Coordinates of C-alpha atoms in Angstrom, one line a residue:
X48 CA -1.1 30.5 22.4
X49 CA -1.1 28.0 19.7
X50 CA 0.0 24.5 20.5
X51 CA 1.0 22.1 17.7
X52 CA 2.6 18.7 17.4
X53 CA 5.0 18.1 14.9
X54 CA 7.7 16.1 13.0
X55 CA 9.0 13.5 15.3
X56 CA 6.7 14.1 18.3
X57 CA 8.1 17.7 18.7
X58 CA 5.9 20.5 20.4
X59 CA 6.2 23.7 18.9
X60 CA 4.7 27.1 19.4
X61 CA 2.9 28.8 16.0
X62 CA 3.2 32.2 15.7
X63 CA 2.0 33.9 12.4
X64 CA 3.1 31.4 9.8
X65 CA 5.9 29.6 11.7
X66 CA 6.6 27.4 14.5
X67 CA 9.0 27.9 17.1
X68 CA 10.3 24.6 18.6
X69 CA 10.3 24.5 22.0
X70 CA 10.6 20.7 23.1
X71 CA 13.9 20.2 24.2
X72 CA 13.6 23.0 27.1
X73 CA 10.2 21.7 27.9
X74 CA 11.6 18.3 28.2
X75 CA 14.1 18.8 30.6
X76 CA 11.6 21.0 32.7
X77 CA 9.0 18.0 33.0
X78 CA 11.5 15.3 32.8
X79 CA 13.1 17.4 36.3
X80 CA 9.8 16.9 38.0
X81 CA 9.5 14.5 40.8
X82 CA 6.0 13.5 39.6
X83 CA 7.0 12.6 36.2
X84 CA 4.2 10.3 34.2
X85 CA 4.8 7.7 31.7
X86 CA 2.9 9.2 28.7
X87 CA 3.0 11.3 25.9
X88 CA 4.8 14.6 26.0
X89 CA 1.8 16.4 24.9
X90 CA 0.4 15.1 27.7
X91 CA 2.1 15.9 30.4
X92 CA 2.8 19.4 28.7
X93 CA -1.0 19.8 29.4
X94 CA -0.7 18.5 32.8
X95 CA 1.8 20.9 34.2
X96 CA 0.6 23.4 31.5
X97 CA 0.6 26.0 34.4
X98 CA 3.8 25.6 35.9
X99 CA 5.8 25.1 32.0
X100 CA 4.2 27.9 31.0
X101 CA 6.4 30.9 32.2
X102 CA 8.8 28.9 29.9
X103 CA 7.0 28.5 27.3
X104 CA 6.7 32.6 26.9
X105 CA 10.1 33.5 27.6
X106 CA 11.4 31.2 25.0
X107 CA 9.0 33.0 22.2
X108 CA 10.0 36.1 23.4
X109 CA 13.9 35.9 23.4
X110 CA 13.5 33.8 19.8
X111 CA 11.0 36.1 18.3
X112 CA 8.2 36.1 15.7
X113 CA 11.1 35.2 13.3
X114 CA 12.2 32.7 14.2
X115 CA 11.2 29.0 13.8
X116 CA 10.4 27.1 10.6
X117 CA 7.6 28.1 7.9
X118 CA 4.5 26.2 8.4
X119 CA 4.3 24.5 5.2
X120 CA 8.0 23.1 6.0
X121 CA 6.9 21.1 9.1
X122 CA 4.6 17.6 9.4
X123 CA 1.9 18.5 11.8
X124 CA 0.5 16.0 13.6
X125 CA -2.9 15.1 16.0
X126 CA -2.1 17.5 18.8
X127 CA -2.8 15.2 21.0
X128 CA -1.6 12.0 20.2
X129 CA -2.9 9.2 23.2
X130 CA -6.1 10.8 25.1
X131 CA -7.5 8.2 27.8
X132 CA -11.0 9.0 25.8
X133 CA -12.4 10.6 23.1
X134 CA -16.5 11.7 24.7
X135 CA -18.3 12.7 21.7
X136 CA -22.1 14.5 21.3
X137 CA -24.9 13.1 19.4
X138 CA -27.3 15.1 17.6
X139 CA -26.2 18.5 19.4
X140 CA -27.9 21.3 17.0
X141 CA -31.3 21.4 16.1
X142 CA -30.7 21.6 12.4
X143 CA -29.0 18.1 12.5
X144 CA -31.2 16.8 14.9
X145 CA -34.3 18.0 11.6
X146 CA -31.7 16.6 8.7
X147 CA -31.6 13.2 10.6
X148 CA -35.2 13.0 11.2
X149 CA -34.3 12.2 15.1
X150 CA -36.7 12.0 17.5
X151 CA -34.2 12.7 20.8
X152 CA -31.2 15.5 21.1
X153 CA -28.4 15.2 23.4
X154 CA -30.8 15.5 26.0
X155 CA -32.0 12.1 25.8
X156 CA -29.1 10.5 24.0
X157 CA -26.3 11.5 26.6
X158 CA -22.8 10.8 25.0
X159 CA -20.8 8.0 22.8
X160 CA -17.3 7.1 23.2
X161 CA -15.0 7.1 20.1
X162 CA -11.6 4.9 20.3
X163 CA -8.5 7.4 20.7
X164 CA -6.9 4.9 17.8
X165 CA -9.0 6.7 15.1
X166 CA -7.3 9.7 15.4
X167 CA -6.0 11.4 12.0
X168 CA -3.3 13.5 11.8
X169 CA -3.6 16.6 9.7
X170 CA -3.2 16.3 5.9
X171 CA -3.8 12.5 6.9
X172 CA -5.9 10.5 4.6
X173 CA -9.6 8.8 5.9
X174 CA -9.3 5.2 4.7
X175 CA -12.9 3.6 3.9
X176 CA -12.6 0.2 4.8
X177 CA -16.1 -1.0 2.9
X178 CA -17.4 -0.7 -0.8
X179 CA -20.7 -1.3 0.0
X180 CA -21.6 1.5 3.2
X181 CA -22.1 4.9 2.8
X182 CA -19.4 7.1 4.9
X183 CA -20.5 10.9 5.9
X184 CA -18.3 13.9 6.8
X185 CA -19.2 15.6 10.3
X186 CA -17.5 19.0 11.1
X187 CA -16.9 19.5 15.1
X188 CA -15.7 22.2 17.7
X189 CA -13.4 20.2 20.1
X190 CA -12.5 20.7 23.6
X191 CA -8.9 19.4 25.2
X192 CA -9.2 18.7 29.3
X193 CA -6.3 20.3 31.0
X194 CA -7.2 19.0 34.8
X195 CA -8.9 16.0 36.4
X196 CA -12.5 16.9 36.3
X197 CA -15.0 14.7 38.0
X198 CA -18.8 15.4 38.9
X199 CA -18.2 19.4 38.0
X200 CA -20.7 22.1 37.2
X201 CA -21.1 24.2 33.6
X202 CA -19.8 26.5 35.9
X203 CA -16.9 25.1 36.4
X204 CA -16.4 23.5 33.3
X205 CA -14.5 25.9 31.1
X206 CA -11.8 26.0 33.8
X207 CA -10.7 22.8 33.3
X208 CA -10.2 23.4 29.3
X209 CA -6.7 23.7 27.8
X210 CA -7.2 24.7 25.0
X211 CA -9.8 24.0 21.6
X212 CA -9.2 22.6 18.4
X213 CA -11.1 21.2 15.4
X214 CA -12.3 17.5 14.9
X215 CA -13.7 15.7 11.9
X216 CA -16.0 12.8 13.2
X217 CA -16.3 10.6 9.9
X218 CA -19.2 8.3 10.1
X219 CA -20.4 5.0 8.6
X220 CA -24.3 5.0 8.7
X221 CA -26.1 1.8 9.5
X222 CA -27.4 0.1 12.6
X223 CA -24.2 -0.3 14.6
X224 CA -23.8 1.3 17.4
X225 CA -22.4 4.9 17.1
X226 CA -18.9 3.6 18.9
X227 CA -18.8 1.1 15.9
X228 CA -19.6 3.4 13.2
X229 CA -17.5 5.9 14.5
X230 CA -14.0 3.9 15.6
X231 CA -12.5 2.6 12.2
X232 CA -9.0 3.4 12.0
X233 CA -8.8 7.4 10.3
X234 CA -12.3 7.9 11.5
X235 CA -11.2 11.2 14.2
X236 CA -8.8 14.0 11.8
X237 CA -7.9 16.4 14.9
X238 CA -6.0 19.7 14.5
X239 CA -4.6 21.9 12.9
X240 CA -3.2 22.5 17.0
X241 CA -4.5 23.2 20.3
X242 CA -5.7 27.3 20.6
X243 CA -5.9 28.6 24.6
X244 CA -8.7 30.0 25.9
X245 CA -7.1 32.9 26.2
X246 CA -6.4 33.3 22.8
X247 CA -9.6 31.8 21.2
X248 CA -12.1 33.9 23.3
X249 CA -15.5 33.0 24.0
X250 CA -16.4 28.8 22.8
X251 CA -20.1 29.9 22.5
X252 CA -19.4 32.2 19.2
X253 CA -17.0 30.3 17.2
X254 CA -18.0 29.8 13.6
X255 CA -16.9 26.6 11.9
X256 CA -17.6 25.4 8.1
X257 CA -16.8 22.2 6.3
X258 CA -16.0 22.0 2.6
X259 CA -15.1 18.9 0.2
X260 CA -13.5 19.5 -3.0
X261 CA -14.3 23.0 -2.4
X262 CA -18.1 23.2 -2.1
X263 CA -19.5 24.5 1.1
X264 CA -21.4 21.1 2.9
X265 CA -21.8 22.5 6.6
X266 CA -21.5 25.8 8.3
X267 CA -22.3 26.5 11.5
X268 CA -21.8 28.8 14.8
X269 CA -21.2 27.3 18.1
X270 CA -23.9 29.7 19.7
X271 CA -26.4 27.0 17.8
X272 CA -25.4 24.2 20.2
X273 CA -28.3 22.4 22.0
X274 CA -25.8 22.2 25.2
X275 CA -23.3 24.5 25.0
X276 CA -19.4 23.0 25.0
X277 CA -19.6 23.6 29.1
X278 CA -22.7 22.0 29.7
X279 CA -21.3 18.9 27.6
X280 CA -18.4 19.0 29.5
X281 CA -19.4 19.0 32.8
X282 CA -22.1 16.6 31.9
X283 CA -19.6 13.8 30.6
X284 CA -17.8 14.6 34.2
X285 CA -21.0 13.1 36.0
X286 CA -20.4 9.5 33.8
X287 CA -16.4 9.8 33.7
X288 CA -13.9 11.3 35.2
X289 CA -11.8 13.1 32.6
X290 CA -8.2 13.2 32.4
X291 CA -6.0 16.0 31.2
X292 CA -5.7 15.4 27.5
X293 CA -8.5 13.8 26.8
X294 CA -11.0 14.7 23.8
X295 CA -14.5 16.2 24.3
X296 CA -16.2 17.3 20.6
X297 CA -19.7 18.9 20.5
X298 CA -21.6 17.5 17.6
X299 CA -22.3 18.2 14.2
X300 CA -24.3 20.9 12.4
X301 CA -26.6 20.5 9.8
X302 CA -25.3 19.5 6.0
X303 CA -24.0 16.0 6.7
X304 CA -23.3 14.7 3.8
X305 CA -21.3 11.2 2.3
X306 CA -17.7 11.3 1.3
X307 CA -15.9 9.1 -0.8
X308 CA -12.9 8.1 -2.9
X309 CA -10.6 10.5 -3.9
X310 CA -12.3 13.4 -1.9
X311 CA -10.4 16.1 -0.1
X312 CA -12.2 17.4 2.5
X313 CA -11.2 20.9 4.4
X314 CA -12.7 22.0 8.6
X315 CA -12.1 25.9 9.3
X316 CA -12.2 26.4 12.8
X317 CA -12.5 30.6 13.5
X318 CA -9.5 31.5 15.2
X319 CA -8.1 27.9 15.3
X320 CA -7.0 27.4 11.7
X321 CA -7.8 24.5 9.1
X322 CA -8.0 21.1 8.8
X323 CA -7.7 19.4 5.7
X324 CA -7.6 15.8 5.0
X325 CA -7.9 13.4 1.6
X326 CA -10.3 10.7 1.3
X327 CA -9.4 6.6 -0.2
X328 CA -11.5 3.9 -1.0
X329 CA -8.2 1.6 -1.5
X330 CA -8.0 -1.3 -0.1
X331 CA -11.9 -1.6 0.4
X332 CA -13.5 -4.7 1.1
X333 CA -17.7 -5.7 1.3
X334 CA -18.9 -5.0 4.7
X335 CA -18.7 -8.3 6.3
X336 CA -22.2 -7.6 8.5
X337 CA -24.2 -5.9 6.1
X338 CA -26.1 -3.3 8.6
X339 CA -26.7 -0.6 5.7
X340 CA -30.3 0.9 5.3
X341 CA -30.7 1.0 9.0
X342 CA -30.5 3.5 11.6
X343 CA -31.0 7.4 10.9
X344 CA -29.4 8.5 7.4
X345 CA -29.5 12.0 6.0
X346 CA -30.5 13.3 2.8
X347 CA -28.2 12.3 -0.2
X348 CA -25.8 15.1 -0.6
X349 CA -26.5 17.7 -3.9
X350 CA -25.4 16.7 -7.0
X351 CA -21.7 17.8 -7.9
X352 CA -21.4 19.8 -11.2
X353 CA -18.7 18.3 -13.4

């Protein structure tokens, strides 16, 4: 199943090319529960995922593949809109971990926290806020918590997922710490929607690939993860418990590389969809606390052929 967020805060089901709307009989489901919570639909859509479920499939079968509106005709949004946290992995495939010159993986680094403000909605635009700070693209394969997990195994781990989607992580390099670098406002495009397990399959043999302006900068299978997406997961559960919606993204592969104004930079997730967001320099001011030149920066990205 393929769950989007759409319009004005509508949930909708995406079958083929178009999306069924299903959010006014989910709403009166969840809205009848006695243990109603006060946050985003999405949310609690995830939450009781198992019990609206049933629903959710009788409503696309009695309205049919037909039915709906044509993708291109609908807004889609972050699919989900107000996580508690957004756990992210440093340096979690080896070719990254060579391109950055890093001495330490994820095995040594552990995990950063990025603010669930940053979040981009698809066809959203990444705002630079500096002129003088380099700004890198960084392709990810994200998970979406679907129950409360604290202090669980890799075993365990991929039970608690509800579902995958893509994630853009858009980095300033410099000295800051990685929260800093990675929190400005447009800094997390997520989507195109939220993909079930059951439908995606196996998360260790998902390819993903990153483009901008239509050149190929990364590309990459999840099987090349230093910890796979349940060993991540359960890891971050030994720090933090994790709440149903919140975001877990496994790092970036190799071919990091810096965007800038004007660019328009497209994530293909296999069996997720695309992602595809523009890039603007307006409005750019001097870094007020310099901080370029230091920390880990990769190679300058190949020249672009006019």
């Amino acid at each position: 199943m393929r769950i989007a967020r759409f319009d004005d805060d509508r949930i909708g089901i995406v079958v083929h090319d178009r999306v069924l709307d299903v959010t006014d009989r989910i709403t009166a489901q969840l809205d009848a529960s006695p243990h109603r919570a006060p946050y985003s639909l999405t949310r609690r859509l995830i939450t009781h995922f198992t019990t609206v479920r049933p629903l959710v499939e009788q409503l696309v079968a009695e309205l049919g593949p037909d039915a709906g509106r044509p993708l291109e005709d609908v807004r889609l949004l972050a699919p989900v809109a107000d996580p508690t946290k957004i756990v992210a992995a440093p340096v979690n495939y080896r070719d990254h971990q060579s391109e950055m010159n890093e001495a330490f993986h994820i095995s040594s680094l552990g995990f950063f926290l990025k603010s669930p403000s940053s979040i981009l909605d698809p066809g959203g635009t990444v705002r630079l806020p500096y002129t003088d700070r380099r700004f890198d693209h960084e392709a990810e394969f994200a998970l979406i918590v679907g129950r409360r997990a604290g202090h669980i195994t890799p075993e365990q781990a991929l039970d608690h997922v509800f579902g995958y989607t893509g994630l853009m992580d858009i980095t300033m390099r410099g000295g800051e710490d990685r929260s800093t670098r990675k929190s400005f406002d447009t800094f997390t495009p997520m989507g195109p929607w939220i993909v079930t397990p059951d439908e995606l399959g196996p998360p260790e043999d998902v390819d993903l690939e990153l483009t901008v302006n239509g050149e190929l900068r990364q590309k990459a299978n999840t099987r090349d993860l230093i910890w796979s997406a349940a060993r991540f997961l359960a890891y971050a559960s030994t720090v933090t418990v994790l709440e149903p919606g919140d975001v877990v993204t496994t790092g970036t592969p190799a071919g990091v590389a810096p965007i800038e104004d004007g660019d328009s930079v497209e994530l293909t997730v296999d069996r997720i969809g695309r992602l595809s967001v523009e890039v603007s320099a307006e409005g750019a001011v001097p870094c007020p606390t310099g901080g370029a030149g230091r920390g880990p920066v990769p190679p300058p990205a190949p020249e672009r052929s006019n």
